[in-house]
Coordinates of C-alpha atoms in Angstrom, one line a residue:
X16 CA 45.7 -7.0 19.0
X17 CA 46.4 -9.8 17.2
X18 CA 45.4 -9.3 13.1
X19 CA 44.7 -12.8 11.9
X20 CA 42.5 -15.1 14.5
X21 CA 39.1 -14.3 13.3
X22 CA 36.3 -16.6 11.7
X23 CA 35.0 -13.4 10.1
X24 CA 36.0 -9.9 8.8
X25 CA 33.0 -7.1 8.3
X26 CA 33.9 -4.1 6.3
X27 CA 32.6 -1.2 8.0
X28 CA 30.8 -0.2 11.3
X29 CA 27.7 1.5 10.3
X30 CA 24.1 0.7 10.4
X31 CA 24.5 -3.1 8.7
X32 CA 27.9 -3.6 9.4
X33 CA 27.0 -3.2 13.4
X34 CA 24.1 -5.9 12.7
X35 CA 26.5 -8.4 11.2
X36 CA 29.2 -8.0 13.8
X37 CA 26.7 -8.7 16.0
X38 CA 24.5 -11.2 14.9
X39 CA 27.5 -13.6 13.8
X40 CA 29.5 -12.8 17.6
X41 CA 26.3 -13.9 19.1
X42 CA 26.6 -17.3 16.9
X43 CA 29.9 -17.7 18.7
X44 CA 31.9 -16.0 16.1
X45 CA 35.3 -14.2 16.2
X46 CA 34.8 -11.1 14.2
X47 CA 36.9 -8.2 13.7
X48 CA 35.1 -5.0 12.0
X49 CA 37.4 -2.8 9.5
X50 CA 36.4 0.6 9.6
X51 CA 38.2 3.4 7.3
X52 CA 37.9 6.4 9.7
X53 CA 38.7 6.9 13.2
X54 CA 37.2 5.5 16.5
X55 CA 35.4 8.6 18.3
X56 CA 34.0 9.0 21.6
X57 CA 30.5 9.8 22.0
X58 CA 31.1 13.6 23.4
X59 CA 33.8 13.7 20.2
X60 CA 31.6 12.3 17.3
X61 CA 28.9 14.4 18.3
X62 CA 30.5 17.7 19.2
X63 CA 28.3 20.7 20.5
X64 CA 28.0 24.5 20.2
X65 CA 29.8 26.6 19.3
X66 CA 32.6 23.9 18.3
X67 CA 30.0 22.5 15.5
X68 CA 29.6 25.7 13.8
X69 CA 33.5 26.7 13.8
X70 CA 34.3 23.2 12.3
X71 CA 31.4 24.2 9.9
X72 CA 33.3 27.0 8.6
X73 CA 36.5 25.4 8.5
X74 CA 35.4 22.3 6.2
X75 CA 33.8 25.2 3.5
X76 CA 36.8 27.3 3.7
X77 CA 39.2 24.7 3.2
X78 CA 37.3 22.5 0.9
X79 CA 36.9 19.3 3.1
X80 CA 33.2 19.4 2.3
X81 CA 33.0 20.9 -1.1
X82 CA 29.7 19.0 -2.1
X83 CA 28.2 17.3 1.5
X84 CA 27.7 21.1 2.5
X85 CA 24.5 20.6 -0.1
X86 CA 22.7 18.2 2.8
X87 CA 20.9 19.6 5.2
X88 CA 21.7 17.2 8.0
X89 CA 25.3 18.8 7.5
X90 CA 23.8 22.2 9.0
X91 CA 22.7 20.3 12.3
X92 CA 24.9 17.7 13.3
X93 CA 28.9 17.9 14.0
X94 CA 30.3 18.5 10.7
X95 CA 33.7 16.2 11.7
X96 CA 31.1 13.0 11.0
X97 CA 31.0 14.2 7.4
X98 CA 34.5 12.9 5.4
X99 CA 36.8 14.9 4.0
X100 CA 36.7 14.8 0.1
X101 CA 40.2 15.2 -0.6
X102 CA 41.0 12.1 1.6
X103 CA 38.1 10.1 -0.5
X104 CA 37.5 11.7 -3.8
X105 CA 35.7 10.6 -6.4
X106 CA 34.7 11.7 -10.2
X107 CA 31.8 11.9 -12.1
X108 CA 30.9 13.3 -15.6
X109 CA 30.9 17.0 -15.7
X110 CA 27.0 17.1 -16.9
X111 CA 26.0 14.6 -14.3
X112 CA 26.7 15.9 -10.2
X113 CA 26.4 13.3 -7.9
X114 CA 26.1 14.3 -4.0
X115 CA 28.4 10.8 -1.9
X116 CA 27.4 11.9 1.5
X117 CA 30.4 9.8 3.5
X118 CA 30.5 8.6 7.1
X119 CA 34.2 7.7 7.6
X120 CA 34.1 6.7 11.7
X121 CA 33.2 4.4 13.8
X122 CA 29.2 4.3 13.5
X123 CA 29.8 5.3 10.1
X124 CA 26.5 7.1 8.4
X125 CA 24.4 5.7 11.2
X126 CA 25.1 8.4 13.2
X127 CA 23.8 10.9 11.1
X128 CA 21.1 8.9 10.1
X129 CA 17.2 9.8 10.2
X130 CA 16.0 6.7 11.9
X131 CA 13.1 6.1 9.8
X132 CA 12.0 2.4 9.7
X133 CA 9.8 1.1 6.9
X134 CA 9.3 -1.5 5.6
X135 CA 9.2 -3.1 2.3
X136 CA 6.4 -4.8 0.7
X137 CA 6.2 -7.4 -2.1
X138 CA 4.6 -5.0 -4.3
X139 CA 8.3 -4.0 -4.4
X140 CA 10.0 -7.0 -4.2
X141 CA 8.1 -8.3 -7.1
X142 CA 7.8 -5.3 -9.3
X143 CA 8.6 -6.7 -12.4
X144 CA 5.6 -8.9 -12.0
X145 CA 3.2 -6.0 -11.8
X146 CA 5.0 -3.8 -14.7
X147 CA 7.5 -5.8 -16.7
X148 CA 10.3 -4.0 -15.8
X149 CA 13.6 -5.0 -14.6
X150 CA 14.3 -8.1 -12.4
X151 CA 12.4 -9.0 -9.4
X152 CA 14.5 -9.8 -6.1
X153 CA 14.6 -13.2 -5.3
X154 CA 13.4 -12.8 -1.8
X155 CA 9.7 -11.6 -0.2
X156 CA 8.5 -9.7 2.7
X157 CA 7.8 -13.0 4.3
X158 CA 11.8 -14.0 4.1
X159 CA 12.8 -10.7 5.8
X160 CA 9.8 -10.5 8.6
X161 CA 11.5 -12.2 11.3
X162 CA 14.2 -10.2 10.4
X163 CA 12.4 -6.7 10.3
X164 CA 10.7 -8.0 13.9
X165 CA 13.2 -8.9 15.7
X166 CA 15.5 -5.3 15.0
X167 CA 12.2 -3.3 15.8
X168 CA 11.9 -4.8 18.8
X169 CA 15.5 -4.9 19.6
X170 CA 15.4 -0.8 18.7
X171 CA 12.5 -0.2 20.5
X172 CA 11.1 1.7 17.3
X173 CA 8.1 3.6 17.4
X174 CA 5.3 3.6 15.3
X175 CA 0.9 3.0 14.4
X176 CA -0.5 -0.6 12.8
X177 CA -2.0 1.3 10.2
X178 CA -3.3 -2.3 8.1
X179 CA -1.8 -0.7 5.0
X180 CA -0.9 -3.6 1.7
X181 CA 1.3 -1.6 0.4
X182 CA 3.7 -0.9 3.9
X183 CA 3.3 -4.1 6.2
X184 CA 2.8 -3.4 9.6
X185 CA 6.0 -3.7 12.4
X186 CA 6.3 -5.0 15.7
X187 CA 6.9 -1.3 17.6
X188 CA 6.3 0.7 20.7
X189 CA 3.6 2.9 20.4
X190 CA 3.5 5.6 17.8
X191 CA 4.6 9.4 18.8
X192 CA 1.7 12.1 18.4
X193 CA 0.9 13.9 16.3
X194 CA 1.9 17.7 16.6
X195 CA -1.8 19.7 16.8
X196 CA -1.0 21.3 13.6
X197 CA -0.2 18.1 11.9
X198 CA -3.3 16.5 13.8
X199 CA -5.5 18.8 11.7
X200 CA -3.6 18.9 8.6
X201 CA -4.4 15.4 8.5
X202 CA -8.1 15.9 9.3
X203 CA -8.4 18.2 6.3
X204 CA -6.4 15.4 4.0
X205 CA -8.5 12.5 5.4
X206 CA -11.8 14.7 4.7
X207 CA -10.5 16.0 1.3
X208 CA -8.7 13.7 -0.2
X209 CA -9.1 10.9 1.5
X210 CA -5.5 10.1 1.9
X211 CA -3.3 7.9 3.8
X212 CA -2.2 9.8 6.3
X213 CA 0.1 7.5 8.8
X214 CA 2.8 8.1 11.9
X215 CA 6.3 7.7 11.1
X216 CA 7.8 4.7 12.4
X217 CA 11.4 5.2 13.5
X218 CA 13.4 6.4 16.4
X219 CA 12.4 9.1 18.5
X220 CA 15.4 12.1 18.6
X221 CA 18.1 11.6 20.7
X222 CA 18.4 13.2 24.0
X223 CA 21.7 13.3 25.5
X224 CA 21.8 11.3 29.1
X225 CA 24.7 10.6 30.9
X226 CA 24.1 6.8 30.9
X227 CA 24.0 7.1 26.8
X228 CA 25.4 9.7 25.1
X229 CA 25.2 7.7 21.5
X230 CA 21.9 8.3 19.7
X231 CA 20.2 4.5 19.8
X232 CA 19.9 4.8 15.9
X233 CA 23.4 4.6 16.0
X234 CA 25.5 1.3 15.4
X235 CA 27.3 2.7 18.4
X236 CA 24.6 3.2 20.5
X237 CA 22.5 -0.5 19.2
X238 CA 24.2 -3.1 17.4
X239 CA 27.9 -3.0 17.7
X240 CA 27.7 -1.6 21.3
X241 CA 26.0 -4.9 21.9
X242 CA 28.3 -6.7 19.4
X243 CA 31.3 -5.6 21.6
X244 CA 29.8 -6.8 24.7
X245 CA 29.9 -10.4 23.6
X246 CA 34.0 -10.0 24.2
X247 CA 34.2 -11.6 20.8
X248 CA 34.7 -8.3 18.3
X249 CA 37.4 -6.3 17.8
X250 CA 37.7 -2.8 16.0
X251 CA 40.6 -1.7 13.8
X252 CA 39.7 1.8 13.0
X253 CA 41.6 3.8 10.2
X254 CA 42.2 1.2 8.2
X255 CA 40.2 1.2 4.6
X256 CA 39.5 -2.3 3.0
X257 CA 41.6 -2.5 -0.4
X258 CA 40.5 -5.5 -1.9
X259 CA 39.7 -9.3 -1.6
X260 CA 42.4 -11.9 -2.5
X261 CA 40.7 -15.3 -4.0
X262 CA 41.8 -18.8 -3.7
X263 CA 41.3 -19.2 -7.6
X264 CA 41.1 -23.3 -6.7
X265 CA 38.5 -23.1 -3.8
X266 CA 37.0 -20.4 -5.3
X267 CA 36.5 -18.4 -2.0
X268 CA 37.9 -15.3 -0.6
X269 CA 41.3 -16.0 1.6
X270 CA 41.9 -11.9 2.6
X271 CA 41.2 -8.9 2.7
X272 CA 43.9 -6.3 2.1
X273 CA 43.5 -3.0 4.1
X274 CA 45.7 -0.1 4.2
X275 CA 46.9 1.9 7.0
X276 CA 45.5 5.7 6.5
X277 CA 48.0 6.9 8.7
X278 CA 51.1 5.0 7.4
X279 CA 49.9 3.3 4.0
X280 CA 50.9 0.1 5.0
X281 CA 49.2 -2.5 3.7
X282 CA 48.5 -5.7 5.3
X283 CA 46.6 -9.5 4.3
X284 CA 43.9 -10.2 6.9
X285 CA 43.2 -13.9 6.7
X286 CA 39.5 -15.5 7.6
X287 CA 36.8 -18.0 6.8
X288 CA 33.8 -15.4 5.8
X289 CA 33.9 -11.3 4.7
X290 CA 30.4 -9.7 5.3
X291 CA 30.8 -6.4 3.2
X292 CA 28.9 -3.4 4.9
X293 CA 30.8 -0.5 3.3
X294 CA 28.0 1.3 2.2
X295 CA 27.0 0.9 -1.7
X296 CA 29.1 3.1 -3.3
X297 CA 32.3 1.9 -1.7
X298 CA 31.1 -1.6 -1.4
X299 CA 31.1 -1.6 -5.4
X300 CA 34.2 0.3 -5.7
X301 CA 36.2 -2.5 -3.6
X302 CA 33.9 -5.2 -5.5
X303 CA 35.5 -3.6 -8.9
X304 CA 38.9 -3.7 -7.1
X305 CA 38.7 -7.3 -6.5
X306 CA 37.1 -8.9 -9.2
X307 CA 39.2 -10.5 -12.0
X308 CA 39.3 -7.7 -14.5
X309 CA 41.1 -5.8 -12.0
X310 CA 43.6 -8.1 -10.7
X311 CA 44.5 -11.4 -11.2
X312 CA 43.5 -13.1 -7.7
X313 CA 40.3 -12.0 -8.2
X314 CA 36.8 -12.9 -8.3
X315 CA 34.7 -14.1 -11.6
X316 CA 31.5 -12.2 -12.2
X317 CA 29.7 -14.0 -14.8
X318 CA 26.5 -11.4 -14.9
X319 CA 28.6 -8.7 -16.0
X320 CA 26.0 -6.2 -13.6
X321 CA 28.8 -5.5 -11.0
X322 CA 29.2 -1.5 -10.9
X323 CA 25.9 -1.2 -13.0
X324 CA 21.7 0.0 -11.9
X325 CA 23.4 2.7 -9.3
X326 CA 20.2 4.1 -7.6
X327 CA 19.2 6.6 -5.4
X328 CA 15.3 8.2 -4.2
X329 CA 14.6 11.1 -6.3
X330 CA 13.0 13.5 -4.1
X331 CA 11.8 17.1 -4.2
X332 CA 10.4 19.8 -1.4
X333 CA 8.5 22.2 -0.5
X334 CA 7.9 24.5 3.1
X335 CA 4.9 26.1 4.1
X336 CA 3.2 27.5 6.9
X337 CA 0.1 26.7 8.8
X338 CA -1.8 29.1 11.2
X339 CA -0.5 27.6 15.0
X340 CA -2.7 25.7 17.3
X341 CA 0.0 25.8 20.1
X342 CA 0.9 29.8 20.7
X343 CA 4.4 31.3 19.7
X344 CA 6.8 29.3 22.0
X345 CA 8.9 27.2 21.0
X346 CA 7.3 23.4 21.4
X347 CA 10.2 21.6 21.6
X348 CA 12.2 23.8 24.8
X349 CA 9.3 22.4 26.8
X350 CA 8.7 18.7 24.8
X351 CA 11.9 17.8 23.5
X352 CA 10.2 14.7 22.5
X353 CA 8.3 16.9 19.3
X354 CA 11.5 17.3 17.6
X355 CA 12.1 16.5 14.3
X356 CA 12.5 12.3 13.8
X357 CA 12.3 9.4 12.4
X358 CA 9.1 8.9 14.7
X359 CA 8.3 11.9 15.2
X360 CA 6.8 13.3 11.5
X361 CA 4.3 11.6 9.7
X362 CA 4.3 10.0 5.7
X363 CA 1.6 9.5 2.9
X364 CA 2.1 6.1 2.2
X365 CA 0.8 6.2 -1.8
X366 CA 3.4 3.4 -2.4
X367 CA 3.2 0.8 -5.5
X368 CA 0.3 -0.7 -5.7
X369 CA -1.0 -1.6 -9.4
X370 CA -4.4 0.7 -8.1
X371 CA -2.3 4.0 -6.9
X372 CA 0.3 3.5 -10.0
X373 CA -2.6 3.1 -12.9
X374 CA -3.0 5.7 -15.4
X375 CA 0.5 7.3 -14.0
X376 CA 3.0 8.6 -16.9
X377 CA 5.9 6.7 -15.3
X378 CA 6.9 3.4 -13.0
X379 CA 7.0 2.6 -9.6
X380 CA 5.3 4.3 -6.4
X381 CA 6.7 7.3 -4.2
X382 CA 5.7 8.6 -0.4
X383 CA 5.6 12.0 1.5
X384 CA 7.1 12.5 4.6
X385 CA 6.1 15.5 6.5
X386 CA 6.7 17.5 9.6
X387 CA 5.1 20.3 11.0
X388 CA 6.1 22.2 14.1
X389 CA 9.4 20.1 14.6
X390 CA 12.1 22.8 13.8
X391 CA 10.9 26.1 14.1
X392 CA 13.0 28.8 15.0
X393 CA 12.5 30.9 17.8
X394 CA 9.3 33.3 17.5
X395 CA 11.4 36.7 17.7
X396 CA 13.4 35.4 14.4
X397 CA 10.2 34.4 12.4
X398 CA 8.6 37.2 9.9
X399 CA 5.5 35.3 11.0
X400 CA 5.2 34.2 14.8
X401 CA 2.0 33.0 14.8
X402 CA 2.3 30.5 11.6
X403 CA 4.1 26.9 12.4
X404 CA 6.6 25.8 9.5
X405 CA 6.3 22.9 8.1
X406 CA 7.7 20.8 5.0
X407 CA 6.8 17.9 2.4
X408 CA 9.3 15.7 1.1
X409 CA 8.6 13.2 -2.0
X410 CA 11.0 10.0 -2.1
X411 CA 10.0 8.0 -4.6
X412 CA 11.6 4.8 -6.9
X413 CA 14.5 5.4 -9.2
X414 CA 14.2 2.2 -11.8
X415 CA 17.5 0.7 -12.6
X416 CA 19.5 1.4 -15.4
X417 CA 22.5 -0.3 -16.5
X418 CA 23.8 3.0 -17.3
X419 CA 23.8 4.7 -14.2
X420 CA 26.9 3.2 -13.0
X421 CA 30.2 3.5 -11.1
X422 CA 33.7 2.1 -12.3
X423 CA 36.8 2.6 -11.3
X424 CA 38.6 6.0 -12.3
X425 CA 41.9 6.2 -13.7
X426 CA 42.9 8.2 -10.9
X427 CA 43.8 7.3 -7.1
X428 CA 43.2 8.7 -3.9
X429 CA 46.0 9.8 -1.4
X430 CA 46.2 5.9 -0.3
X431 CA 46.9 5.1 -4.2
X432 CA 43.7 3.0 -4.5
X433 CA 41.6 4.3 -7.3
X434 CA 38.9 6.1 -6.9
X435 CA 35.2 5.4 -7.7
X436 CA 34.1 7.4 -11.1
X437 CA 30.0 8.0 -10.9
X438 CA 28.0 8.4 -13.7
X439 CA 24.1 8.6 -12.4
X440 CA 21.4 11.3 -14.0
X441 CA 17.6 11.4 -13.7
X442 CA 16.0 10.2 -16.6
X443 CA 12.6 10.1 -18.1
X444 CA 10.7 8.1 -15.6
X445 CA 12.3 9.8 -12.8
X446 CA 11.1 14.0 -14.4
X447 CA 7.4 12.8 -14.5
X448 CA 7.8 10.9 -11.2
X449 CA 8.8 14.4 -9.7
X450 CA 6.1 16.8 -11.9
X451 CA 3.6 14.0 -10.2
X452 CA 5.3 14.5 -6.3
X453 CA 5.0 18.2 -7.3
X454 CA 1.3 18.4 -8.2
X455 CA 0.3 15.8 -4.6
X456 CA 2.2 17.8 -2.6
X457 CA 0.8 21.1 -3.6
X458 CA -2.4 20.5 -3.8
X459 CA -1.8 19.2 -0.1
X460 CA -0.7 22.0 1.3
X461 CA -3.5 23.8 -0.5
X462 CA -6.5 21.3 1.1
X463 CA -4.3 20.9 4.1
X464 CA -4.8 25.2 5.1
X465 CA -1.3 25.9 4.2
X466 CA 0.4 28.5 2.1
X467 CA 3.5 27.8 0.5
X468 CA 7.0 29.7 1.1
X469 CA 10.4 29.4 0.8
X470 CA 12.9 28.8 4.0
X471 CA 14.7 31.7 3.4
X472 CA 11.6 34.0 3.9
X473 CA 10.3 32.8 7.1
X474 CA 13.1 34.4 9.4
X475 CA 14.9 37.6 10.0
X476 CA 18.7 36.9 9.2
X477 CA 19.8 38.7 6.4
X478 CA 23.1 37.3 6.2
X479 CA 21.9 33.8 6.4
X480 CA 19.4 34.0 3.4
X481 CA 21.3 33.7 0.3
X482 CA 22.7 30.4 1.7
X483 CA 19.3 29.2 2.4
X484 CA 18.0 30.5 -1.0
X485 CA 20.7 28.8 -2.2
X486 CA 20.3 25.5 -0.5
X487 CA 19.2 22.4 -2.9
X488 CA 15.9 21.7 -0.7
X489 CA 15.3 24.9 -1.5
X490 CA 14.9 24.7 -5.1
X491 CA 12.2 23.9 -7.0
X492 CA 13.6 20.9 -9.5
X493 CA 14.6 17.5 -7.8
X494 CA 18.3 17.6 -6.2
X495 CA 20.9 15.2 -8.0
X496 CA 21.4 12.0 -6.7
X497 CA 23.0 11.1 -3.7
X498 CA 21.3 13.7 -1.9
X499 CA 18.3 11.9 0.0
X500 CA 21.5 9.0 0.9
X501 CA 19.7 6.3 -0.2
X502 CA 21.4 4.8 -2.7
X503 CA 21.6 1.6 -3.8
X504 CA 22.8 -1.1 -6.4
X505 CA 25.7 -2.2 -8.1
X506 CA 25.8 -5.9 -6.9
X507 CA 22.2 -6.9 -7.4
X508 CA 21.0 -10.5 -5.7
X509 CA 18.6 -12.7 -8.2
X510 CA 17.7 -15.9 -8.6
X511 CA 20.5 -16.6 -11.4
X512 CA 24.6 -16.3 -12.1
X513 CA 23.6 -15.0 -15.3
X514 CA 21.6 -11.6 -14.2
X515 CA 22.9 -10.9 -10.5
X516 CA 26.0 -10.6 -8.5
X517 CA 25.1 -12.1 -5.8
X518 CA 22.2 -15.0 -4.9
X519 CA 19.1 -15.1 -2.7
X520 CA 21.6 -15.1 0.6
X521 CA 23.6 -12.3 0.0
X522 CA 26.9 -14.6 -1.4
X523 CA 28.9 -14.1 -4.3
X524 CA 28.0 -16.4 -7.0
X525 CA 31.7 -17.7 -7.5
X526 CA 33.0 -16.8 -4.1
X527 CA 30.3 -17.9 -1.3
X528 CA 32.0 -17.1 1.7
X529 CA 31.5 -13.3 0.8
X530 CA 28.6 -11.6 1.4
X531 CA 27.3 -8.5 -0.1
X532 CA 24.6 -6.9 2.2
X533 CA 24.4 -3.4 2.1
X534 CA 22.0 -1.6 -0.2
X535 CA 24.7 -2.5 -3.1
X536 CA 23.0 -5.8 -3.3
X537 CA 19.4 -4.1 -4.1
X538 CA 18.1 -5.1 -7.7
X539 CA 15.4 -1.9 -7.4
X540 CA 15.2 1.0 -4.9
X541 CA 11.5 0.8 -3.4
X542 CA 10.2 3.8 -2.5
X543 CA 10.9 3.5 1.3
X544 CA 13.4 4.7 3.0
X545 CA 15.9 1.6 3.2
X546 CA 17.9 0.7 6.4
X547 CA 15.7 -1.0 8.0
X548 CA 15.7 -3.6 5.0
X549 CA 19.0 -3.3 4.7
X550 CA 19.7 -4.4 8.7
X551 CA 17.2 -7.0 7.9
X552 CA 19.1 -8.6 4.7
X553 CA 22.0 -8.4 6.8
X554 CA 20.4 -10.4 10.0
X555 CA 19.5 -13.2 7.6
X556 CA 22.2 -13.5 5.4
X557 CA 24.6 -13.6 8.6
X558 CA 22.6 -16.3 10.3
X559 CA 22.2 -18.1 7.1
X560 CA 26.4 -18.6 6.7
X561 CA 26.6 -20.0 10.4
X562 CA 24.0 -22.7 9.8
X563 CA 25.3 -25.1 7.6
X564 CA 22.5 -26.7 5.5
X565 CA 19.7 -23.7 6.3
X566 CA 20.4 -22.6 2.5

């Protein structure tokens, strides 16, 4: 393959960058995707049994997964889509852990992904106009809903019109049902409470087939497969973007310099445009490499915001049990379709209106998302075989804060690139924000018929429970961040050079043939979960550069 024909370079292969190599190859574009990790087949990226629980054991032994062993989705899925830490460290203060959950393959961290879809509204896109705080993005829901339409309905997503101002309805395939205990969980809110109680809207689980083994919330098994079929995108796997090298006279980006994990050479990739989809954290750190301050072909940011208003959801949890409506068996050996997923759960949508957030202690909105009867373990391991378990999650808006950050450490990875130092904490907004979560959720589970419980004392493994006890959704304080993956910021768009890193398209204020359009470009976090939006951003911003005169 030749290195240096394409009209466009995207950095990485996950959830946005497979919407980007796709979206500009169906504009007629050469493309050619850099990904850091390897290019796995389906049966290889998504292992099975027993081979997922004996690479399990082998990354905590030997240290490869050190901190991602903290996420629960490592416990389910093939622990080889997880990246080893010692190939991509990173540093943060010792008072402040932050949890970099890292998808280094093809697919990237779309194939462990949730696949829950929601939208934003403007009541978070113009946040600052309802509190005062921070900056307000220069974009509206009505700038992303063709956007948000047209990957629904190219994902088939599933999901209810619920008519709710604070999450705008999709265009999706009929929602999944309810579970019978979550059907009357919801009665007893609704009767209550009076609460919005709504379907999630996402994909349903994944079901293995032989005509598509790739989970269609993948990249892989959506966007880039389709992206590949246009002939016109190529893949070059294990190589890990450096940095950008400006034209200091044109003022535009003229390579990108990627290195060679296997040999550590390095080698100039020339091209027109450079969509970055690295994920946020790694999107800044290669920002940071290539701006001016860091070498001297590099990029001018006149905001001074790059690397600065980090963000993540701060979350907390709590399981219960509810009395079954549906026996002892296990519902999902004879529905596979009631498994845990982004469709299949439901959410309480309090969001961030100026009604739900009055009288609050702190900023911004949050949701719940729920499940119950979508993971149970078989009856003969439960203490209780005729209760259902089910949980309660609250992900709710981190404001940004220029001093939750990430710079550049003084020390280098194995590829002698230096690695991303984190410094990100929960402050004062965040602690009420969570007492609040806290106090809905259980006084739902109390009006809802449930009683709570831990994980750990709902089955009958004695050698398992101190690693569940010990498990940070467990716990009874809100993780660190970086555990619920959602963060964002770093490279904030805005209506101005002065405030933002990048403008209302996704380009670089000195250097507009590079866009930034993973959740690095986010000037605040919402409270919804955010890939959807992120796909969206990407779609427009990627249509925008191959129209001349559109923006």
């Amino acid at each position: 393959m030749s290195l240096n024909p394409f009209e466009a370079i995207v950095i990485g292969s996950g959830a946005t960058g497979g919407v980007a190599a796709m979206t500009l190859a169906e504009a007629g574009l050469h493309v050619l995707v850099v990904e850091a990790g390897p290019d796995r087949s389906a049966s290889e990226a998504l292992g099975s049994e027993p081979g997922n629980s004996f690479r399990r054991a082998e990354g905590l032994i030997s240290g490869r997964h050190r901190r991602q062993v903290q996420h629960p989705g490592y416990w389910k899925q093939n622990p080889a889509l997880y990246a080893d830490e010692r190939q991509y460290p990173y540093s943060t203060p010792d008072d402040q852990p932050f949890l970099w959950t890292q998808g280094r393959q093809v697919g990237g961290r779309s194939l462990t992904w949730g696949g829950i879809t929601l939208r934003l509204s403007d009541y978070e896109f113009k946040g600052a106009d309802h509190d005062g705080y921070g900056q307000n993005w220069p974009i509206t829901h009505a700038d992303l809903d063709p956007h948000y339409t047209a990957l629904e309905q190219l994902f088939e997503v599933r999901g209810a019109r619920d008519g709710l101002k604070q999450l705008p309805d999709g265009q999706m395939a009929s929602a999944l049902p309810f579970m019978p205990e979550e059907e009357r969980f919801r009665e007893l809110l609704t009767k209550e409470r009076g609460l919005p109680f709504i379907h999630s809207r996402g994909f349903e689980a994944h079901q293995r087939q032989q005509t598509s083994n790739w989970p269609k919330s993948s990249s892989n098994g959506s966007s880039l497969q389709r992206a590949l079929a246009t002939g016109r995108v190529d893949i070059l796997s294990n190589s890990m973007a450096e940095c950008l090298e400006i034209d200091p006279a044109q003022e535009r980006a003229r390579s990108v310099v990627v290195v060679n994990r296997s040999s550590g050479e390095r080698q100039r990739l020339d091209c027109n445009l450079v969509v970055i989809c690295a994920s946020t954290i790694a999107t800044v750190r290669l920002l940071l490499q290539s701006e001016q301050q860091a070498q001297s072909m590099g990029f001018s940011d006149p905001s001074g915001q790059l690397g600065k208003g980090l963000m993540d959801h701060v979350s907390c949890c709590r399981f219960f049990t509810v009395p079954s409506e549906t026996g002892r068996g296990a519902t999902q050996q004879s529905d596979p379709s009631s498994t845990l997923s982004g469709a299949g759960s439901f959410f309480l949508p309090f969001g961030n209106t100026p009604e739900t957030c009055a009288g609050r202690p702190f900023l911004r909105g949050y949701g719940i998302w729920g499940g119950i009867n979508r993971f149970d373990p078989p009856w003969w391991l439960k203490r209780n075989p005729d209760r259902r378990l089910g949980f309660l999650i609250g992900h709710g808006e981190v404001l940004s804060d220029a001093r939750n950050q990430v710079c550049l450490s003084q020390r280098c990875d194995p590829l002698d690139v230096p690695m991303p130092h984190i410094s990100c904490q929960w402050r004062a907004n965040e602690q009420a924000m969570v007492q609040h979560m806290q106090g809905t959720i259980e006084d739902c589970i109390n009006v809802g018929g449930g009683v709570t419980t831990s994980l750990a004392d709902q089955v009958h493994l004695p050698l398992v429970k101190p690693i569940v006890a010990k498990a940070l959704s467990a716990q009874e304080d809100a993780p660190p961040p970086g555990y619920y993956i959602h963060e964002v910021g770093g490279a904030p768009m805005g209506s101005s050079e002065d405030n933002s890193v990048v403008d209302r398209w996704n380009r670089l204020w000195r250097c507009p043939n590079v866009l930034v359009v993973d959740g690095a470009c986010w000037p605040s976090s919402g409270w919804q979960s955010p890939t959807l939006t992120m796909m969206a951003i990407t779609r427009r911003a990627c249509l925008a550069a191959v129209k001349p005169g559109c923006c």
